[in-house]
Coordinates of C-alpha atoms in Angstrom, one line a residue:
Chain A
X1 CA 84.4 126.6 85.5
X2 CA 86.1 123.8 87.7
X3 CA 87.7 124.8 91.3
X4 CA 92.0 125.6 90.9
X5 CA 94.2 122.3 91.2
X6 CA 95.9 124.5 93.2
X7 CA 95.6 127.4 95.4
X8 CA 98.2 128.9 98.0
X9 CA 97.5 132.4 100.2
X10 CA 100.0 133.6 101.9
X11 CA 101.9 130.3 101.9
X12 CA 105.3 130.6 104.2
X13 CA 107.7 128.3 105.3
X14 CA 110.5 128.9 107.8
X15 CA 113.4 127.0 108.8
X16 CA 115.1 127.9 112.1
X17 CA 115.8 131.7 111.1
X18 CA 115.9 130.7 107.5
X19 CA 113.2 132.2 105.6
X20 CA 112.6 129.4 103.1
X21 CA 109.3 131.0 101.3
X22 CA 107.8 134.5 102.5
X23 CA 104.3 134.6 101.2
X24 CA 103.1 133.4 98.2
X25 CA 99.3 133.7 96.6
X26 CA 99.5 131.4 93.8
X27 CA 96.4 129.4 91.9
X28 CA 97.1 126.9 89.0
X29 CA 94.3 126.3 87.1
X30 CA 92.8 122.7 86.1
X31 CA 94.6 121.3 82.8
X32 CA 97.4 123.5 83.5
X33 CA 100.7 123.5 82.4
X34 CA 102.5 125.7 85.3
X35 CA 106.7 126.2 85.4
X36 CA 107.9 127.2 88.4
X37 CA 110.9 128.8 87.9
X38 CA 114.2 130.1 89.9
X39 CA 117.8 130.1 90.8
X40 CA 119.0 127.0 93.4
X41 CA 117.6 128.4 96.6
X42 CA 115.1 129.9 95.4
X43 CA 112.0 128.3 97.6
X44 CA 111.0 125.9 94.5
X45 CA 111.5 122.9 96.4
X46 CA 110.2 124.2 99.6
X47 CA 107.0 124.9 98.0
X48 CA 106.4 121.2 96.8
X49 CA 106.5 120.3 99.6
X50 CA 104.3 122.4 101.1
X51 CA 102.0 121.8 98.7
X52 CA 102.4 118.2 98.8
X53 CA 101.9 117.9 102.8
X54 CA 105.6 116.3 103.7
X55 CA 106.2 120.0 105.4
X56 CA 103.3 121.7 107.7
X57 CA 103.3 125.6 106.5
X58 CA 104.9 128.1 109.1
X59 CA 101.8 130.8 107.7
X60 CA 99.3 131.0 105.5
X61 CA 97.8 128.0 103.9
X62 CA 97.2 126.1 100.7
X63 CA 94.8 123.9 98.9
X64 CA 95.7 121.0 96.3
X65 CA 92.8 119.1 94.4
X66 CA 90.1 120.8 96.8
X67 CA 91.8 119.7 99.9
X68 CA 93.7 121.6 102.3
X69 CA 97.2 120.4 102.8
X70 CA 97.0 121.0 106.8
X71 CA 94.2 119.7 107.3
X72 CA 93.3 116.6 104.6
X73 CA 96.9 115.8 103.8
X74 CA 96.0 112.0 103.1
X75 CA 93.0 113.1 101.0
X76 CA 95.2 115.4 99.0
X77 CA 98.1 112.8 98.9
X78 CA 96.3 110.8 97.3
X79 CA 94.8 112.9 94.8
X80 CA 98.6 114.4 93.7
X81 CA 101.9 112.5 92.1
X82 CA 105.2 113.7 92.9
X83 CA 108.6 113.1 91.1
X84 CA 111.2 114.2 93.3
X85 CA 114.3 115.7 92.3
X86 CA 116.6 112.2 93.1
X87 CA 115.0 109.1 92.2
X88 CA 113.2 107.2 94.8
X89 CA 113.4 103.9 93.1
X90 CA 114.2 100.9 95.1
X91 CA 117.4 99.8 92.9
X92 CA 117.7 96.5 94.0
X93 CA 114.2 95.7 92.8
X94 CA 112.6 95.3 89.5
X95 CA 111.1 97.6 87.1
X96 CA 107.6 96.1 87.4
X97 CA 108.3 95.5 91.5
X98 CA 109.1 98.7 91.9
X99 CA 105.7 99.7 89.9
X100 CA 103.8 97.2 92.1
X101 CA 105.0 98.5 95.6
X102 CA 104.0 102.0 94.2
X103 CA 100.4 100.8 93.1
X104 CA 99.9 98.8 96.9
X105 CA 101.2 102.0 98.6
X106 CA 98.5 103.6 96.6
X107 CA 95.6 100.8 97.6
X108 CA 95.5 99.9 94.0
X109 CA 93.8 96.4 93.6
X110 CA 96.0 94.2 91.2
X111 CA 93.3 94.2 88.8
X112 CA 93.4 97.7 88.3
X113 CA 97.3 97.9 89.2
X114 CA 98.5 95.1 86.4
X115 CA 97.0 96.5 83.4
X116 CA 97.6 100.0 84.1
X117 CA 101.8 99.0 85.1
X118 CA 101.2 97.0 81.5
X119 CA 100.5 100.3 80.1
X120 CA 102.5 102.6 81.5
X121 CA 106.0 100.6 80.6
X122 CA 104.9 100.3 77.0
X123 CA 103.5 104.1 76.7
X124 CA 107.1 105.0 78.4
X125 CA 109.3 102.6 76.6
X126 CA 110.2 100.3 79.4
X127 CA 108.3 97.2 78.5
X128 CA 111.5 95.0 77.3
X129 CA 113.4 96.2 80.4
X130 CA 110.3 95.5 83.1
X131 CA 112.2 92.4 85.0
X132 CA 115.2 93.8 85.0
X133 CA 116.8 95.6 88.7
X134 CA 116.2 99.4 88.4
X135 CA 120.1 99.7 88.9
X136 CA 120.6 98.6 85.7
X137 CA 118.6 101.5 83.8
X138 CA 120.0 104.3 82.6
X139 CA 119.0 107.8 84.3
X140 CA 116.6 108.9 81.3
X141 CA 114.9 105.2 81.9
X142 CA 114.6 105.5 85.5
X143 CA 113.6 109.0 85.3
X144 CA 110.8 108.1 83.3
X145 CA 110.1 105.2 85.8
X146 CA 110.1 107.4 88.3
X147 CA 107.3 109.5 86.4
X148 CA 105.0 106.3 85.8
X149 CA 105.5 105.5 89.4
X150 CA 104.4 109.2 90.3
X151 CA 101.2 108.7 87.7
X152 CA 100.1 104.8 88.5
X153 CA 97.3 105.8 91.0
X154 CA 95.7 108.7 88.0
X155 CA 96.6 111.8 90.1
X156 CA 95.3 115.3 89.5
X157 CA 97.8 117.3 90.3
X158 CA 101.4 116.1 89.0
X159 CA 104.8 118.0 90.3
X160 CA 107.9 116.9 88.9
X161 CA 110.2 119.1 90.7
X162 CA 113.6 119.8 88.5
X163 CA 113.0 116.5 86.3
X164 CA 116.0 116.7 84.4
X165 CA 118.5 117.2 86.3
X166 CA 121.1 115.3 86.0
X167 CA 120.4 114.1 82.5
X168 CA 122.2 114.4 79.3
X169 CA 120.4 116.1 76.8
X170 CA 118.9 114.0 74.5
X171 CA 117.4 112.2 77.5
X172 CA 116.4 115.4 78.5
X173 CA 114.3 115.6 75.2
X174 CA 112.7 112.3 75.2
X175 CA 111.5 113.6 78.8
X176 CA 109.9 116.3 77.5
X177 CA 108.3 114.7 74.6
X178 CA 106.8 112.2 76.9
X179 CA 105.5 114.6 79.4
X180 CA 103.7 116.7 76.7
X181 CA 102.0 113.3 75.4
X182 CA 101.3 112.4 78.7
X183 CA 99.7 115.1 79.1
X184 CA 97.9 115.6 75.3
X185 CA 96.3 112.2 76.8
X186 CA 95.4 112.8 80.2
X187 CA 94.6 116.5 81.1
X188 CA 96.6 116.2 83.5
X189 CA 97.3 119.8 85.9
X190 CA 101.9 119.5 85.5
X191 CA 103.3 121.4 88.3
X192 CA 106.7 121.6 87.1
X193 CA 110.2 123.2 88.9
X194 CA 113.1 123.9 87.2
X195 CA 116.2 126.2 86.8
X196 CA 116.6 125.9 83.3
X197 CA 114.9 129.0 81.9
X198 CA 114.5 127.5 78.4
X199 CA 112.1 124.4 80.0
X200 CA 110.1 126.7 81.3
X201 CA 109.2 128.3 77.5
X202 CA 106.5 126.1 76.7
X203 CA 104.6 126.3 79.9
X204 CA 100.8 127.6 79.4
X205 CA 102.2 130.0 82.4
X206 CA 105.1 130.7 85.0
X207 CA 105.8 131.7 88.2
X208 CA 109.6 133.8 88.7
X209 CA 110.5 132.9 92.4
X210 CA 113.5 134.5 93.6
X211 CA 114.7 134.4 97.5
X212 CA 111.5 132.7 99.0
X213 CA 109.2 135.6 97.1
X214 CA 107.3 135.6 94.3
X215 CA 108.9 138.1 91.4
X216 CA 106.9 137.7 88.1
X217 CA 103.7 135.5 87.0
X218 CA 101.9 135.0 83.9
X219 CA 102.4 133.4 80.1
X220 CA 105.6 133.3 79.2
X221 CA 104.8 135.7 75.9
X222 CA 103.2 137.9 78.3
X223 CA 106.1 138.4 80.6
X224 CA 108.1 139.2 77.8
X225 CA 106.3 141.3 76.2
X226 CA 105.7 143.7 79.7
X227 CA 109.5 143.4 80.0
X228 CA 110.2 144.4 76.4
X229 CA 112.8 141.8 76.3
X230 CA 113.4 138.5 74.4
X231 CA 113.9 135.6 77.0
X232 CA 112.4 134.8 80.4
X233 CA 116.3 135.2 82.0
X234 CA 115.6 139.3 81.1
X235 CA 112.5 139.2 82.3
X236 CA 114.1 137.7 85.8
X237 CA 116.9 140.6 85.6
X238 CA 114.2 143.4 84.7
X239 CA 111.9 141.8 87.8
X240 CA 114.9 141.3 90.1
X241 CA 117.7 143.5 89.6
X242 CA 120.0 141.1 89.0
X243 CA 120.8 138.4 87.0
X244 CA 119.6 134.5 87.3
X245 CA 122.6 133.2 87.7
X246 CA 123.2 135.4 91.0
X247 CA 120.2 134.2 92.6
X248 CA 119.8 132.3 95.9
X249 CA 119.6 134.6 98.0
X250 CA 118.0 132.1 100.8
Chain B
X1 CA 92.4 100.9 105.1
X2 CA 96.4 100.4 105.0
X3 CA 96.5 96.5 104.8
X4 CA 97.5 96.7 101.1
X5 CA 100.2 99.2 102.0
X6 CA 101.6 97.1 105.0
X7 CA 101.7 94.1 102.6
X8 CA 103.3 96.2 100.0
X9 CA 106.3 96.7 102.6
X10 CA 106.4 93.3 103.4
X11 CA 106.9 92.5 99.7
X12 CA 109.5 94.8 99.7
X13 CA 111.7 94.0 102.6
X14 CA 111.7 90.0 101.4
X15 CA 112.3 90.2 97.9
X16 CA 115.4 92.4 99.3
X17 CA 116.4 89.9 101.4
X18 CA 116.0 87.3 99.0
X19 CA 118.4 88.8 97.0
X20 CA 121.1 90.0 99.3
X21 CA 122.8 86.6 99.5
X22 CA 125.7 87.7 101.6
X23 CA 123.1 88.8 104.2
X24 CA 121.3 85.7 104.2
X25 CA 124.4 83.3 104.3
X26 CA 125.8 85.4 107.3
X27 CA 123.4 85.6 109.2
X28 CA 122.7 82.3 109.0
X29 CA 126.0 81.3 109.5
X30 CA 126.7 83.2 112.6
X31 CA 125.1 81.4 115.3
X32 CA 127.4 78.3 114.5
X33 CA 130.5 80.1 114.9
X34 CA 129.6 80.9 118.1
X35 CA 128.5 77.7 118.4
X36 CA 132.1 76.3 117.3
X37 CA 134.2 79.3 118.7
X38 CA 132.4 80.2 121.9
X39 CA 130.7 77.1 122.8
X40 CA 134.0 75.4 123.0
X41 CA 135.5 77.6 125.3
X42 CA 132.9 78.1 127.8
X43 CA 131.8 74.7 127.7
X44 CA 135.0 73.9 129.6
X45 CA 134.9 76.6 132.4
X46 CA 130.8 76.8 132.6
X47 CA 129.4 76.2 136.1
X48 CA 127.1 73.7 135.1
X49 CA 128.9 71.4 133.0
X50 CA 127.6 68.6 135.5
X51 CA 124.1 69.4 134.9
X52 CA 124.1 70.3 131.0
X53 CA 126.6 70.5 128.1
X54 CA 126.8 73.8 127.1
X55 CA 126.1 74.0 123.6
X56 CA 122.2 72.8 124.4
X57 CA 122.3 75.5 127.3
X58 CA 123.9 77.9 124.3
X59 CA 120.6 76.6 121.9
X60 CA 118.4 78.9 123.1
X61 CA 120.1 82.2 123.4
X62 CA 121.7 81.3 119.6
X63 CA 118.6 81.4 118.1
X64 CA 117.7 84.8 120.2
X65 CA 120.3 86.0 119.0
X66 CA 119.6 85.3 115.1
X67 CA 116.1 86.9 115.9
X68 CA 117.8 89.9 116.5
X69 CA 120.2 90.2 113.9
X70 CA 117.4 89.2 112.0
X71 CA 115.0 91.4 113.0
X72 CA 117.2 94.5 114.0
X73 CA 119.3 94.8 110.9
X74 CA 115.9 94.1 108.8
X75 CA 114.6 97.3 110.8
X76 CA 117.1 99.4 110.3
X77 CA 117.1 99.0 106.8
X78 CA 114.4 101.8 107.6
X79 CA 118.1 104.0 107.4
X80 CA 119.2 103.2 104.4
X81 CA 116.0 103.8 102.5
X82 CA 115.9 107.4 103.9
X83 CA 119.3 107.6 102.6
X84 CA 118.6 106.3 98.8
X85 CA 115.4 108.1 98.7
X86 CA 112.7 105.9 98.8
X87 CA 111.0 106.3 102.3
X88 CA 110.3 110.2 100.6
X89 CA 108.1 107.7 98.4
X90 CA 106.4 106.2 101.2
X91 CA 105.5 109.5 102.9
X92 CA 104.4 110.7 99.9
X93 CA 102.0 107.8 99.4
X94 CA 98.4 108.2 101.1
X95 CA 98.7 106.1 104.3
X96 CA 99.5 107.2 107.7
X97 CA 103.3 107.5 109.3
X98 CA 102.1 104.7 111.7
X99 CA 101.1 101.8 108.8
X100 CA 104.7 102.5 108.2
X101 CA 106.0 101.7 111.4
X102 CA 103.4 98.6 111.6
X103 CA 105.1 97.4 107.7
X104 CA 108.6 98.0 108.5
X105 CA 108.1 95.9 112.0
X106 CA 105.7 93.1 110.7
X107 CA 108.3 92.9 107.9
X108 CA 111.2 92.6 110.2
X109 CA 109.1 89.9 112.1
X110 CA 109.0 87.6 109.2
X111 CA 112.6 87.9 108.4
X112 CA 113.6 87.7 111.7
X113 CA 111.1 84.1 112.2
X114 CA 112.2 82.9 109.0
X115 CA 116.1 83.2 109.7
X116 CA 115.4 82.1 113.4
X117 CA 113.9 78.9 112.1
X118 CA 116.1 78.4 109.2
X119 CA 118.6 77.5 112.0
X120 CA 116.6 75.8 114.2
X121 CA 116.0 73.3 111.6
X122 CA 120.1 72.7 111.8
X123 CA 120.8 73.6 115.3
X124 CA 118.5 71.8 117.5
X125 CA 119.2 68.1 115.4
X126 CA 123.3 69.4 116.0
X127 CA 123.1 69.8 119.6
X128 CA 121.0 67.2 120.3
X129 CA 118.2 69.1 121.3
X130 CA 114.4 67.2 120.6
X131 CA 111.8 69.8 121.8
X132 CA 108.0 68.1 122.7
X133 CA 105.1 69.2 120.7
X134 CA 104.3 71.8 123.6
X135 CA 108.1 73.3 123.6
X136 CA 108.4 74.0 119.9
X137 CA 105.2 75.7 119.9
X138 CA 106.2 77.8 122.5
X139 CA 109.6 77.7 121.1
X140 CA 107.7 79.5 118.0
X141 CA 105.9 81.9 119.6
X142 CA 109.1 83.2 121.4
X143 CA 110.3 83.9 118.1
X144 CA 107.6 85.8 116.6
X145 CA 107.3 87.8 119.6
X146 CA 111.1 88.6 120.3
X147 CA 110.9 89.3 116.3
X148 CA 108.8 91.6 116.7
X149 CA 109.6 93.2 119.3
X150 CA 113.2 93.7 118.3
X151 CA 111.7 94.8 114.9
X152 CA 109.5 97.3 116.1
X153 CA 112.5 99.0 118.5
X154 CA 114.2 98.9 115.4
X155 CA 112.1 100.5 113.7
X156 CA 111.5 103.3 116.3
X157 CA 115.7 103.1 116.4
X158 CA 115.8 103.5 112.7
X159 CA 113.5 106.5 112.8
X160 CA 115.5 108.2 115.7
X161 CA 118.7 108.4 113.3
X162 CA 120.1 110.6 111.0
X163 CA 122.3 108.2 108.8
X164 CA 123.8 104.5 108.9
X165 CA 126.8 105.8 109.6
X166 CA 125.8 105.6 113.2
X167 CA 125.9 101.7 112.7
X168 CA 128.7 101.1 114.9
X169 CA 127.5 102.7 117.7
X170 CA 124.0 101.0 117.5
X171 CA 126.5 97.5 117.5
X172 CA 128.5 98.8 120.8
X173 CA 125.3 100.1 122.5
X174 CA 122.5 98.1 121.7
X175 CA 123.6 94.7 119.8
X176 CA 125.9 93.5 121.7
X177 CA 124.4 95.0 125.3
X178 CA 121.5 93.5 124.3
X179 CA 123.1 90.0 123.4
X180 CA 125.4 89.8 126.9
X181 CA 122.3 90.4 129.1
X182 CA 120.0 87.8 127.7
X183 CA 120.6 85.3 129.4
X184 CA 122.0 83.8 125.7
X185 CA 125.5 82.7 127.0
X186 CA 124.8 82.3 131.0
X187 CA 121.8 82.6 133.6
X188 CA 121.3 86.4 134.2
X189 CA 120.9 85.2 137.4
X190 CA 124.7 85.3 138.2
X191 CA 125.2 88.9 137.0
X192 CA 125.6 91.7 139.8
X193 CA 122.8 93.5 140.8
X194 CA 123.2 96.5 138.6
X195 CA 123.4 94.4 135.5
X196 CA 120.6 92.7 136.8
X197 CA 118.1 95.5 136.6
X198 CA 119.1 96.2 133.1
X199 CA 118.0 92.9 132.2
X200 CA 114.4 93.9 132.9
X201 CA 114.5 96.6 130.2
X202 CA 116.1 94.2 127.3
X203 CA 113.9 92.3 125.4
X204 CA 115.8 90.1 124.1
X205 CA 116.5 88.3 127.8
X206 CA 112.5 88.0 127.9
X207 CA 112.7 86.1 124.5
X208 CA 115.3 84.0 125.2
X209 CA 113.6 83.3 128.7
X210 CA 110.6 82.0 126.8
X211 CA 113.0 80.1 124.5
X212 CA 114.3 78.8 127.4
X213 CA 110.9 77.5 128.8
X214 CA 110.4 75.9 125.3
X215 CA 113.3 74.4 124.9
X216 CA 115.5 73.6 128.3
X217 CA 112.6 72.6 130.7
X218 CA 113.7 68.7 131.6
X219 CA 116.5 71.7 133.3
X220 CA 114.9 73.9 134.5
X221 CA 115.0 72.3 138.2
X222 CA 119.2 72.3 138.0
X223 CA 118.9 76.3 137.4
X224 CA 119.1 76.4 133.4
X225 CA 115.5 76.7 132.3
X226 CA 113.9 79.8 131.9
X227 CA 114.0 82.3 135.3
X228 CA 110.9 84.0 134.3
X229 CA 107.1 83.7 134.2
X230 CA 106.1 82.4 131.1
X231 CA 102.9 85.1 131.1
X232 CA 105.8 87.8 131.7
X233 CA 107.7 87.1 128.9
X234 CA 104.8 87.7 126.5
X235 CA 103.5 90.6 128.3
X236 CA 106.6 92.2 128.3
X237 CA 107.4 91.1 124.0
X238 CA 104.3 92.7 123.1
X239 CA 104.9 96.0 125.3
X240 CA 108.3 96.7 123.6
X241 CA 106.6 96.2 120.5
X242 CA 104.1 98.6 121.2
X243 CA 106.5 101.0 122.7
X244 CA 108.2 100.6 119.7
X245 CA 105.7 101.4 117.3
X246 CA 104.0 104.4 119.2
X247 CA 107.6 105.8 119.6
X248 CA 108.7 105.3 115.9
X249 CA 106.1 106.6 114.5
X250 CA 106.1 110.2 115.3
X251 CA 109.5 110.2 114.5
X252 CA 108.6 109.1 111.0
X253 CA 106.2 111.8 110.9
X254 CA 109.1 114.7 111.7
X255 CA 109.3 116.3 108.4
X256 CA 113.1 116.6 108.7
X257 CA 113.2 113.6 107.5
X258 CA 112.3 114.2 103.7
X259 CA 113.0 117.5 103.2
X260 CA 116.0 118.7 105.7
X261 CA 118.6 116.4 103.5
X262 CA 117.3 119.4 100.7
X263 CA 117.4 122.3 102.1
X264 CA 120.8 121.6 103.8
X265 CA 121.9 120.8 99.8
X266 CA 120.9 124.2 99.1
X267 CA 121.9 126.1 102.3

């Protein structure tokens, strides 16, 4: 029995009068494959970054990797990678600069930095492209960068927070096929937002957010089956009331 | 703890340079056509034309002023990477807000020295200027120090605001403030009182003093060497820089700064 990768009571973030996230008891497990799911506005990207210390909790608290986020936020930092919704590349640099920043940010020696960058750009199909300026990828390439980038230091915890947005489909699908070897290989806890109901299938569970609360967690077969209905986007419209596309209620 | 993160900036900010060619040419250009442009008119109306030509009197304050176009504009670059999304992955990264402030400025310091000696190397031979062993050690200090204190306001500068679209108000407010009370194109002695006392909180007139002191001291007895203690000078570069720093880097630290550009998205 290993501790939660991660575990939020009562975790609440304001801003101004804007009730962001209510209060939300949450624990991923180790290993885990978690979906986060809910409309635009729901609190999804709110709680990243909670949970990933770049915003101090207005109640309640969380821990990530063991560590609490208001107290150890460089311990936990370092334990976590985050993919952010837009890329955070530097464009004008390299493929393997970028990657090197990343691993000094990270206080990776360049022994242990080179052969893991080596690594990662063949393992994510990148290796014929690494000195060439990141403005020149594609956005499934430099999505994919952006997830070896968020991996280079080995974190525990990943959170790729709406991953595919903005990609075309079949880029979408070499994403997902490289995050499920990724983590086949690693064991790696995936904290993943989106608002496409359908990426959310193959999580081992989900969490429903709607308006800053939480409206539904478990497997995704198990929501179903409560529900009686066929798809996760009934299962948000039995929870709710109304129908995903309507949400945002923040 | 942080030295490999610091250096990682510094990386950063000089491959970027490296490769933004326009940047580099400019600024390296500028200081000649002042040089050409405004050292030829003043040169004809300047008070001390009996005592010095102008365009060795100019020397010093030019290469002030390519410390802080070097040094600013290298800072503020601290903008643009809030804007394209990668200072999110430097907060994100396990090193404190102020090891950012400390890169960014240390990175604007080496730009800034570079540039600043880049045109040394052409403007001293041009005007005729041959500083002793003494002055161009001195004459290097100033620059590292101005650099970095120019850098590390910058930095605290860059923190403070929202977008780059406030660029043209940091040039009308700060830049060019900043340039006219130097001491760069006259002695600040001859400005009125009021403009006098603002010299004393601009810290690019305490570089180019010391420039002045490295450079102009066979004139410094006909009123054109620098007005200022030596000891002053330094005391005062390295408390800007340290202003600078303290102050930026609770402004990096404001959470606003990765997350509000989200929320209002969503809002």
């Amino acid at each position: 029995m290993t501790a939660a990768a991660i575990a939020a009571s009562g975790l609440g973030k304001d801003f101004g009068a804007v009730r962001a996230l209510d209060r939300l008891d949450l624990e991923v497990r180790e290993a885990e494959f978690f979906g986060f799911l809910g409309p635009n506005g729901a609190g999804k990207t709110t709680t990243v970054h909670l949970l990933a210390t770049l915003l101090a909790p207005s109640r309640g608290g969380a821990r990530v990797a063991g560590y609490d986020v208001a107290r150890d936020g460089l311990a936990v930092r370092r334990r976590i990678g985050l993919v952010f919704q837009e890329t955070t590349l530097d464009r004008d640099l390299t493929v393997e600069e970028n990657l090197r920043f990343a691993a000094r940010l990270w206080d990776l020696p360049r022994r242990v930095a080179e052969p893991r960058i080596d690594r990662l750009l063949s393992q994510f199909g990148l290796d014929g492209r690494r000195r060439e300026p990141v403005r020149a990828l594609s956005g499934g390439l430099r999505r994919a960068l952006d997830i070896a980038r968020g991996i280079l230091h080995e974190p525990r915890v990943l959170f790729l927070d709406e991953p595919t947005a903005g990609l075309d489909p079949r880029a979408r699908r070499s994403l997902w096929q490289l995050i499920r070897a990724l983590r086949e290989s690693t064991g790696l806890t995936v904290f993943l937002t989106t608002h496409y109901v359908e990426e959310a299938e193959p999580c081992d569970r989900v969490a429903i957010l709607d308006g800053g609360r939480l409206a539904a967690l478990g497997a995704p077969a198990d929501l179903k089956g409560e529900a009686g209905v066929g798809s996760l986007e009934e299962v948000f419209l039995a929870r709710t009331g109304h129908p995903f596309a309507d949400g945002g209620a923040a | 703890m942080g030295a490999r993160a610091v250096y990682g900036i510094v990386v950063r900010e000089w491959l970027r340079f490296l490769r933004q060619r326009g940047r580099v040419l400019s600024s390296l250009a500028r200081p000649f056509v002042w040089l050409i442009f405004a050292g030829a008119g003043f040169a004809a109306v300047f008070a001390g034309r009996d005592a010095i030509d102008y365009r060795v009197y100019m020397a010093p304050g030019l290469l002030g002023m390519v410390v802080m176009f070097g040094a600013l504009l290298a800072a503020l670059s601290t903008v643009t990477d809030r804007d394209a999304g990668v200072l999110r992955m430097v907060l994100v990264a396990p090193i404190r807000r102020s090891t950012i402030a400390i890169g960014k400025a240390l990175a604007a310091t080496l730009l800034g020295t570079v540039q600043t000696l880049a045109v040394a190397a052409v403007l001293l031979p041009l005007v005729g200027l041959r500083p002793t062993w003494d002055g161009a050690l001195l004459a290097l200090a100033g620059i590292v120090l101005s650099s970095l204190a120019t850098g590390s306001l910058g930095v605290l500068l860059a923190a403070g605001m929202r977008s780059i679209e406030n660029f043209a108000g940091v040039m009308n407010f700060v830049v060019f403030p900043m340039l006219f009370l130097s001491g760069a194109l006259y002695p600040i002695g001859h400005l009125g009182p009021v403009l006098h006392v603002l010299t004393y909180l601009n810290p690019l007139a305490y570089g180019v003093d010391l420039l002045k002191h490295a450079l102009l001291a066979p004139w410094t007895g006909a009123g054109y060497g620098g007005e200022l203690r030596v000891a002053l000078d330094v005391v005062a570069l390295v408390g800007f820089a340290v202003v600078g720093l303290a102050g930026a880097t609770p402004l990096l630290a404001r959470e606003g700064g990765v997350t509000r550009a989200a929320f209002r998205e969503r809002a």
